[in-house]
Short mmCIF file of C-alpha atoms in Angstrom, two decimals:
data_model
loop_
_atom_site.label_atom_id
_atom_site.label_comp_id
_atom_site.label_asym_id
_atom_site.label_seq_id
_atom_site.Cartn_x
_atom_site.Cartn_y
_atom_site.Cartn_z
CA MET A 1 -0.05 0.02 -0.04
CA ASN A 2 1.26 3.42 -0.96
CA VAL A 3 1.05 5.34 2.34
CA ALA A 4 2.43 8.86 2.90
CA ARG A 5 4.92 9.59 5.66
CA ASP A 6 3.74 9.90 9.29
CA GLY A 7 0.95 7.34 8.95
CA GLU A 8 -1.13 9.30 6.46
CA ILE A 9 -2.84 7.93 3.32
CA GLU A 10 -3.74 9.94 0.21
CA PRO A 11 -7.37 10.30 -0.36
CA ASP A 12 -7.35 8.91 -3.87
CA LEU A 13 -6.03 5.70 -2.33
CA VAL A 14 -8.83 5.25 0.14
CA ARG A 15 -11.45 3.64 -2.10
CA SER A 16 -9.05 0.98 -3.30
CA ARG A 17 -8.10 0.12 0.29
CA GLN A 18 -11.78 -0.09 1.25
CA ARG A 19 -12.38 -2.65 -1.56
CA ALA A 20 -9.49 -4.66 -0.09
CA GLY A 21 -11.42 -4.70 3.23
CA ALA A 22 -10.10 -1.59 5.06
CA MET A 23 -12.63 0.20 7.28
CA LEU A 24 -13.09 4.02 6.81
CA ILE A 25 -14.16 5.72 10.09
CA ASP A 26 -15.27 9.35 10.24
CA VAL A 27 -14.27 10.67 13.57
CA ARG A 28 -16.26 13.95 13.41
CA GLU A 29 -19.23 14.79 15.61
CA ASP A 30 -22.64 13.83 14.32
CA HIS A 31 -23.64 17.32 13.30
CA GLU A 32 -20.54 17.72 11.23
CA ARG A 33 -21.25 14.61 9.22
CA GLU A 34 -24.64 16.05 8.22
CA SER A 35 -22.89 18.18 5.69
CA GLY A 36 -21.68 15.07 3.92
CA THR A 37 -19.30 12.18 4.66
CA ALA A 38 -17.01 9.97 2.54
CA GLU A 39 -18.93 7.24 0.87
CA GLY A 40 -18.54 3.92 2.70
CA SER A 41 -17.48 5.49 6.01
CA VAL A 42 -18.70 4.70 9.43
CA GLY A 43 -19.31 7.41 12.00
CA ALA A 44 -17.60 7.25 15.43
CA ALA A 45 -16.90 10.54 16.99
CA LEU A 46 -13.42 10.99 18.44
CA PRO A 47 -14.61 11.65 22.10
CA ASN A 48 -16.34 8.20 22.03
CA LEU A 49 -13.95 6.36 19.90
CA ALA A 50 -12.04 4.69 22.65
CA GLU A 51 -15.15 3.15 24.23
CA ASN A 52 -16.77 2.05 20.91
CA ILE A 53 -13.81 0.71 18.92
CA ASP A 54 -13.63 -2.79 20.51
CA GLU A 55 -17.29 -3.43 19.47
CA LEU A 56 -16.79 -1.69 16.13
CA VAL A 57 -13.54 -3.42 15.14
CA PRO A 58 -12.56 -6.31 17.40
CA ASP A 59 -9.60 -7.36 15.26
CA ARG A 60 -6.58 -5.38 16.22
CA LYS A 61 -4.96 -6.21 12.98
CA HIS A 62 -7.86 -4.92 10.82
CA GLU A 63 -6.86 -1.91 8.62
CA LEU A 64 -8.38 1.33 9.69
CA LEU A 65 -8.57 4.56 7.83
CA LEU A 66 -9.54 7.57 9.79
CA ILE A 67 -11.05 10.79 8.37
CA CYS A 68 -12.04 14.13 10.01
CA GLY A 69 -12.55 17.71 8.89
CA SER A 70 -8.99 18.69 7.91
CA GLY A 71 -6.86 15.78 9.10
CA ARG A 72 -5.94 16.84 12.58
CA ARG A 73 -8.43 14.93 14.66
CA SER A 74 -7.84 11.88 12.50
CA LYS A 75 -4.18 11.96 13.57
CA THR A 76 -5.09 12.15 17.24
CA ALA A 77 -7.50 9.17 16.78
CA ARG A 78 -4.72 7.25 14.94
CA ASP A 79 -2.38 7.69 17.90
CA LEU A 80 -5.20 6.74 20.33
CA LEU A 81 -5.93 3.53 18.42
CA GLN A 82 -2.27 2.63 18.04
CA HIS A 83 -1.93 2.99 21.79
CA ARG A 84 -4.81 0.50 22.18
CA GLY A 85 -2.97 -1.96 20.05
CA TYR A 86 -4.41 -1.38 16.56
CA ALA A 87 -1.26 -1.79 14.35
CA ASN A 88 -2.60 -0.86 10.89
CA VAL A 89 -4.12 2.55 11.26
CA PHE A 90 -3.82 5.54 9.01
CA SER A 91 -5.16 9.13 8.82
CA VAL A 92 -6.65 10.35 5.51
CA SER A 93 -4.52 13.29 4.56
CA GLY A 94 -6.39 16.66 4.42
CA GLY A 95 -9.69 15.18 5.77
CA ILE A 96 -13.12 15.79 4.22
CA GLU A 97 -12.06 19.19 3.10
CA ARG A 98 -9.42 17.68 0.64
CA TRP A 99 -11.80 14.79 -0.11
CA ARG A 100 -14.38 17.23 -1.30
CA ARG A 101 -11.81 19.35 -3.31
CA GLU A 102 -10.77 16.27 -5.15
CA GLY A 103 -14.31 15.33 -6.17
CA LEU A 104 -14.39 12.08 -4.28
CA PRO A 105 -17.82 10.71 -3.58
CA LEU A 106 -19.83 11.96 -0.60
CA ILE A 107 -23.18 10.77 0.86
CA GLY A 108 -25.65 12.49 3.05
CA ALA A 109 -24.78 16.01 1.93
CA SER A 110 -27.89 18.32 1.91
CA LEU A 111 -25.83 21.30 0.74
CA ASP A 112 -24.00 21.34 -2.63
CA ASP A 113 -20.29 21.58 -2.87
CA ASP A 114 -20.04 25.33 -3.17
CA ALA A 115 -22.24 25.85 0.01
CA SER A 116 -20.49 23.08 1.96
CA GLU A 117 -17.17 24.61 1.30
CA ARG A 118 -18.25 28.29 1.58
CA TYR A 119 -19.96 27.84 4.92
CA SER A 120 -17.81 24.95 6.20
CA ARG A 121 -16.93 26.87 9.55
CA HIS A 122 -20.68 27.32 10.27
CA LEU A 123 -21.24 23.64 9.59
CA LEU A 124 -18.69 22.85 12.40
CA LEU A 125 -20.94 24.57 14.98
CA PRO A 126 -23.58 22.37 16.57
CA GLU A 127 -25.68 25.51 17.04
CA VAL A 128 -25.75 26.09 13.26
CA GLY A 129 -24.82 22.93 11.32
CA VAL A 130 -26.61 21.96 8.05
CA VAL A 131 -30.09 22.79 9.48
CA GLY A 132 -29.10 26.22 10.57
CA GLN A 133 -27.25 27.05 7.38
CA ARG A 134 -30.23 26.08 5.28
CA ARG A 135 -32.33 28.20 7.50
CA LEU A 136 -30.10 31.25 6.74
CA LEU A 137 -30.13 30.45 3.08
CA GLY A 138 -33.86 30.57 2.99
CA SER A 139 -34.15 33.82 5.03
CA ARG A 140 -34.92 37.39 3.97
CA VAL A 141 -33.60 40.42 5.70
CA ALA A 142 -34.30 44.10 5.01
CA LEU A 143 -31.61 46.59 5.62
CA ILE A 144 -32.75 50.19 5.86
CA GLY A 145 -29.70 52.31 4.98
CA ALA A 146 -26.54 51.32 2.98
CA GLY A 147 -24.21 53.77 4.76
CA GLY A 148 -21.96 53.31 7.84
CA LEU A 149 -23.94 50.83 9.75
CA GLY A 150 -25.40 49.21 6.65
CA ALA A 151 -22.07 48.39 5.16
CA PRO A 152 -20.72 45.97 7.70
CA VAL A 153 -24.19 44.42 8.43
CA ALA A 154 -24.74 43.75 4.68
CA MET A 155 -21.28 42.45 4.05
CA TYR A 156 -21.30 39.87 7.03
CA LEU A 157 -24.87 38.79 6.40
CA ALA A 158 -24.08 38.16 2.81
CA ALA A 159 -20.88 36.25 3.68
CA ALA A 160 -22.80 34.28 6.39
CA GLY A 161 -25.36 32.96 3.72
CA VAL A 162 -28.41 35.00 4.29
CA GLY A 163 -30.46 34.13 1.26
CA GLU A 164 -31.92 37.48 0.31
CA LEU A 165 -30.94 41.03 1.29
CA SER A 166 -33.22 44.01 0.57
CA LEU A 167 -31.23 47.22 0.52
CA ILE A 168 -33.24 50.38 0.91
CA ASP A 169 -31.59 53.79 0.62
CA ASP A 170 -32.35 56.75 -1.64
CA ASP A 171 -28.85 58.33 -1.20
CA VAL A 172 -25.93 58.45 -3.55
CA VAL A 173 -22.18 57.80 -2.71
CA GLU A 174 -20.10 60.81 -1.70
CA ARG A 175 -16.47 60.89 -1.09
CA SER A 176 -16.90 61.65 2.51
CA ASN A 177 -18.78 58.48 2.86
CA LEU A 178 -15.61 56.30 2.11
CA GLN A 179 -14.10 57.10 5.56
CA ARG A 180 -16.55 54.72 7.14
CA GLN A 181 -18.97 53.22 4.57
CA VAL A 182 -16.56 50.56 3.54
CA ILE A 183 -18.92 48.79 1.09
CA HIS A 184 -18.49 51.66 -1.41
CA ARG A 185 -15.50 52.58 -3.50
CA GLU A 186 -13.95 55.64 -5.18
CA GLU A 187 -15.29 54.61 -8.55
CA THR A 188 -18.83 54.50 -7.34
CA ILE A 189 -18.99 58.14 -6.13
CA GLY A 190 -22.05 59.59 -7.53
CA SER A 191 -23.93 56.42 -8.09
CA SER A 192 -26.69 55.02 -6.08
CA LYS A 193 -25.74 53.59 -2.72
CA VAL A 194 -27.92 50.49 -3.12
CA ASP A 195 -26.42 49.77 -6.58
CA SER A 196 -22.91 50.40 -5.29
CA ALA A 197 -23.51 48.02 -2.34
CA LYS A 198 -25.18 45.37 -4.44
CA ALA A 199 -22.06 45.08 -6.73
CA MET A 200 -19.79 44.67 -3.74
CA LEU A 201 -22.01 41.99 -2.17
CA MET A 202 -22.39 39.98 -5.42
CA ALA A 203 -18.68 39.96 -5.71
CA LEU A 204 -18.44 38.59 -2.18
CA ASN A 205 -21.16 36.04 -2.61
CA PRO A 206 -22.52 35.47 -6.12
CA ARG A 207 -25.37 33.32 -4.87
CA LEU A 208 -26.94 36.07 -2.81
CA ARG A 209 -30.12 37.58 -3.92
CA VAL A 210 -30.03 41.28 -3.61
CA ASN A 211 -33.12 43.51 -3.87
CA ALA A 212 -31.82 47.01 -4.39
CA GLN A 213 -34.38 49.73 -3.87
CA ALA A 214 -33.37 53.30 -4.20
CA ALA A 215 -36.27 54.58 -2.03
CA ARG A 216 -36.69 56.64 1.09
CA VAL A 217 -38.79 55.26 3.83
CA VAL A 218 -41.96 57.33 4.27
CA ALA A 219 -45.31 56.59 5.89
CA ALA A 220 -46.83 55.66 2.46
CA ASN A 221 -44.34 52.87 1.70
CA VAL A 222 -42.84 51.49 4.93
CA GLU A 223 -45.07 48.55 5.25
CA GLU A 224 -44.59 47.60 1.52
CA LEU A 225 -40.83 47.83 1.96
CA VAL A 226 -40.36 45.62 4.93
CA ARG A 227 -43.36 43.26 4.65
CA GLY A 228 -42.38 39.65 4.00
CA HIS A 229 -38.93 39.75 5.70
CA ASP A 230 -37.89 37.68 8.60
CA ILE A 231 -36.22 40.77 10.26
CA PHE A 232 -35.20 44.20 9.39
CA ILE A 233 -32.15 46.11 10.49
CA ASP A 234 -32.03 49.79 11.30
CA GLY A 235 -29.19 51.37 9.51
CA ALA A 236 -31.10 54.72 9.18
CA ASP A 237 -29.63 58.23 9.95
CA ASN A 238 -32.72 59.96 11.19
CA PHE A 239 -35.38 59.57 13.97
CA PRO A 240 -38.44 59.85 11.60
CA THR A 241 -37.36 56.75 9.77
CA ARG A 242 -36.84 54.88 13.04
CA TYR A 243 -40.28 55.81 14.26
CA LEU A 244 -41.82 54.53 11.02
CA LEU A 245 -39.70 51.30 11.30
CA ASP A 246 -40.83 50.79 14.93
CA ALA A 247 -44.50 51.15 13.86
CA ALA A 248 -44.06 48.73 11.08
CA SER A 249 -42.28 46.28 13.41
CA ARG A 250 -45.23 46.31 15.77
CA GLN A 251 -47.83 46.26 13.05
CA LEU A 252 -46.27 43.38 11.03
CA GLY A 253 -44.73 41.55 14.01
CA ILE A 254 -41.23 41.61 12.50
CA PRO A 255 -38.18 41.99 14.88
CA MET A 256 -36.09 45.22 14.39
CA VAL A 257 -32.31 45.25 15.14
CA TYR A 258 -31.49 48.84 16.26
CA GLY A 259 -28.11 50.59 16.06
CA ALA A 260 -26.79 54.10 16.25
CA VAL A 261 -23.44 55.92 16.48
CA HIS A 262 -22.28 59.33 17.62
CA ARG A 263 -18.72 60.60 17.79
CA PHE A 264 -17.02 57.88 19.73
CA THR A 265 -19.99 56.02 21.19
CA GLY A 266 -22.65 53.66 19.85
CA GLN A 267 -25.60 51.38 20.90
CA VAL A 268 -27.41 48.37 19.84
CA SER A 269 -30.66 46.79 20.93
CA VAL A 270 -33.31 44.40 19.59
CA PHE A 271 -37.05 45.17 19.50
CA ASP A 272 -39.02 42.00 18.96
CA PRO A 273 -42.83 42.28 18.93
CA ARG A 274 -43.26 38.60 18.98
CA ARG A 275 -42.16 38.52 22.60
CA GLU A 276 -44.46 39.97 25.26
CA ASP A 277 -41.58 41.24 27.30
CA SER A 278 -39.92 43.09 24.54
CA PRO A 279 -39.88 47.03 24.57
CA CYS A 280 -40.18 48.91 21.38
CA TYR A 281 -38.11 51.81 20.02
CA ARG A 282 -40.46 54.34 21.68
CA CYS A 283 -39.87 52.83 25.04
CA LEU A 284 -36.31 54.07 24.50
CA PHE A 285 -37.24 57.37 22.79
CA PRO A 286 -40.89 58.15 23.53
CA GLN A 287 -40.62 61.46 21.63
CA PRO A 288 -38.16 62.52 18.87
CA PRO A 289 -35.40 64.87 20.23
CA SER A 290 -34.85 68.24 18.74
CA ALA A 291 -32.23 68.82 15.99
CA ALA A 292 -30.01 70.41 18.60
CA GLU A 293 -30.14 67.33 20.67
CA ALA A 294 -29.39 65.00 17.85
CA PRO A 295 -26.72 66.50 15.52
CA ASN A 296 -25.80 64.28 12.66
CA CYS A 297 -22.33 63.00 11.90
CA SER A 298 -21.67 65.73 9.37
CA GLU A 299 -21.97 68.26 12.34
CA ALA A 300 -20.72 66.28 15.16
CA GLY A 301 -18.20 63.84 13.50
CA VAL A 302 -17.81 60.05 13.86
CA LEU A 303 -14.73 57.95 14.36
CA GLY A 304 -14.51 55.97 10.98
CA VAL A 305 -14.28 52.50 12.60
CA LEU A 306 -17.16 52.98 15.01
CA PRO A 307 -19.99 52.08 12.56
CA GLY A 308 -18.06 48.84 11.88
CA THR A 309 -18.15 47.89 15.50
CA ILE A 310 -21.85 48.71 15.90
CA GLY A 311 -22.73 47.19 12.62
CA LEU A 312 -21.04 43.96 13.39
CA LEU A 313 -22.97 43.73 16.67
CA GLN A 314 -26.21 44.30 14.65
CA ALA A 315 -25.21 41.52 12.20
CA THR A 316 -24.54 39.23 15.06
CA GLU A 317 -27.92 39.95 16.66
CA ALA A 318 -29.59 39.36 13.24
CA LEU A 319 -27.89 35.95 12.87
CA LYS A 320 -29.04 35.03 16.32
CA LEU A 321 -32.47 35.85 15.64
CA LEU A 322 -32.61 33.96 12.25
CA LEU A 323 -31.01 30.89 13.74
CA GLY A 324 -32.99 31.01 16.89
CA ILE A 325 -29.89 30.70 19.21
CA GLY A 326 -28.29 32.67 22.03
CA ASP A 327 -29.76 35.46 24.00
CA PRO A 328 -30.71 38.32 21.77
CA LEU A 329 -30.49 41.93 23.17
CA VAL A 330 -34.16 42.12 23.91
CA GLY A 331 -34.87 44.28 26.90
CA ARG A 332 -31.23 45.33 26.99
CA LEU A 333 -29.37 48.30 25.43
CA LEU A 334 -25.69 47.62 24.77
CA CYS A 335 -23.51 50.85 24.78
CA TYR A 336 -19.97 51.05 23.46
CA ASP A 337 -17.40 53.76 24.30
CA ALA A 338 -14.61 53.53 21.81
CA LEU A 339 -12.21 55.85 23.55
CA GLY A 340 -12.55 53.96 26.91
CA ALA A 341 -12.83 50.55 25.12
CA ARG A 342 -15.70 49.72 27.34
CA PHE A 343 -19.06 48.07 26.88
CA ARG A 344 -21.94 48.86 29.29
CA GLU A 345 -25.34 47.11 29.31
CA LEU A 346 -28.34 48.91 30.39
CA VAL A 347 -31.66 47.32 31.31
CA LEU A 348 -34.41 48.50 28.87
CA PRO A 349 -37.77 47.22 30.20
CA ARG A 350 -41.02 47.61 28.48
CA ASP A 351 -42.54 51.00 29.36
CA PRO A 352 -46.13 50.64 30.56
CA ASP A 353 -46.74 54.19 29.52
CA CYS A 354 -45.06 53.97 26.02
CA PRO A 355 -46.89 55.80 23.37
CA GLY A 356 -46.03 53.02 21.08
CA CYS A 357 -46.61 49.67 22.73
CA GLY A 358 -48.24 50.65 26.03
CA PRO A 359 -51.77 49.43 26.81
CA THR A 360 -53.17 53.02 26.29
CA ALA A 361 -51.22 53.60 23.11
CA PRO A 362 -53.29 54.32 20.01
CA GLU A 363 -53.51 51.89 17.21
CA VAL A 364 -50.49 51.53 15.11
CA GLY A 365 -50.35 54.25 12.44
CA TYR A 366 -47.78 55.83 10.34
CA GLU A 367 -46.86 59.64 10.30
CA ASP A 368 -44.10 61.50 8.44
CA LEU A 369 -42.49 63.48 11.24
CA GLU A 370 -40.42 66.55 10.52
CA ASN A 371 -36.92 65.32 9.82
CA VAL A 372 -34.76 65.30 12.91
CA CYS A 373 -31.18 64.27 12.24
CA SER A 374 -29.40 61.57 14.37
CA SER A 375 -25.95 60.32 14.34
CA ALA A 376 -25.67 57.14 12.21
#
């Protein structure tokens, strides 16, 4: 048998050794094997291998070929079995990753080769796996704003495999945007932000479906723009838009991931009307502040990297909501101070007197408020 150095065997030799009687054992966890395993292999996760191997292969002279994700765990398993007296044990070089690249037969894969390779690190997570990744691929997210916050949110959701992104923004790219809106480029100055962002996202993940809408969110169109999405993400730069989004969130029962930045600070929260204990945006800001109280970033400035930090947190919350994992920022306001490198969490309970979701609040309606700038 042609075996590489250090007790490894090349993937293209495995099938011939199987035909000669060798047993191929996949030592990955059960959830990892859901993304596909080598044809003819037997599953026996490394943590349980020692206690199961005697029943699985009683003959210490039987030839064993071990495979894992990249070849590391299979080497560990090889050493373990050799210590237990199995003399003819080899690790498959490069593991399933190389097996897949070389086009060798897989069974049980519910994702195609592109998706299995592209999202391989997600598939290793028990909390995601194939089931979670398929959920992401079938999800729809609306992103209001393709600027400072929208840039990192869009790029990371696209990379993570969210199936469809609706980009909603009526602005055009300006040179001053490039300091923080990293989804845009010099050559797209003057073009629509949603078209500029779409080009970057499609280059990152060609399978992504991008619905680019060069529109401003107003009372007349807010429901139409966000209806049918699993969640929507606030990347807006003004309070009137956020009040409209908050109303649509409550009316349609769609969670809203909130984020804002100002100079060197930012904040993130999740408003989820599906939960009885969740506050809404108006629990945080019952009434819009004055323009003097909420200067925009062209007046007050913003550290260029800050929207990236807050946008990444928003993207993380969005993925948690889509996957149904973790503890979303519902009822909590996460505040970040970049200069002090500190996070602070504030309890944000539901306000019984809230003009939006309180028991005496009027029925959900939409009103175009006078524009008050905020600092996104």
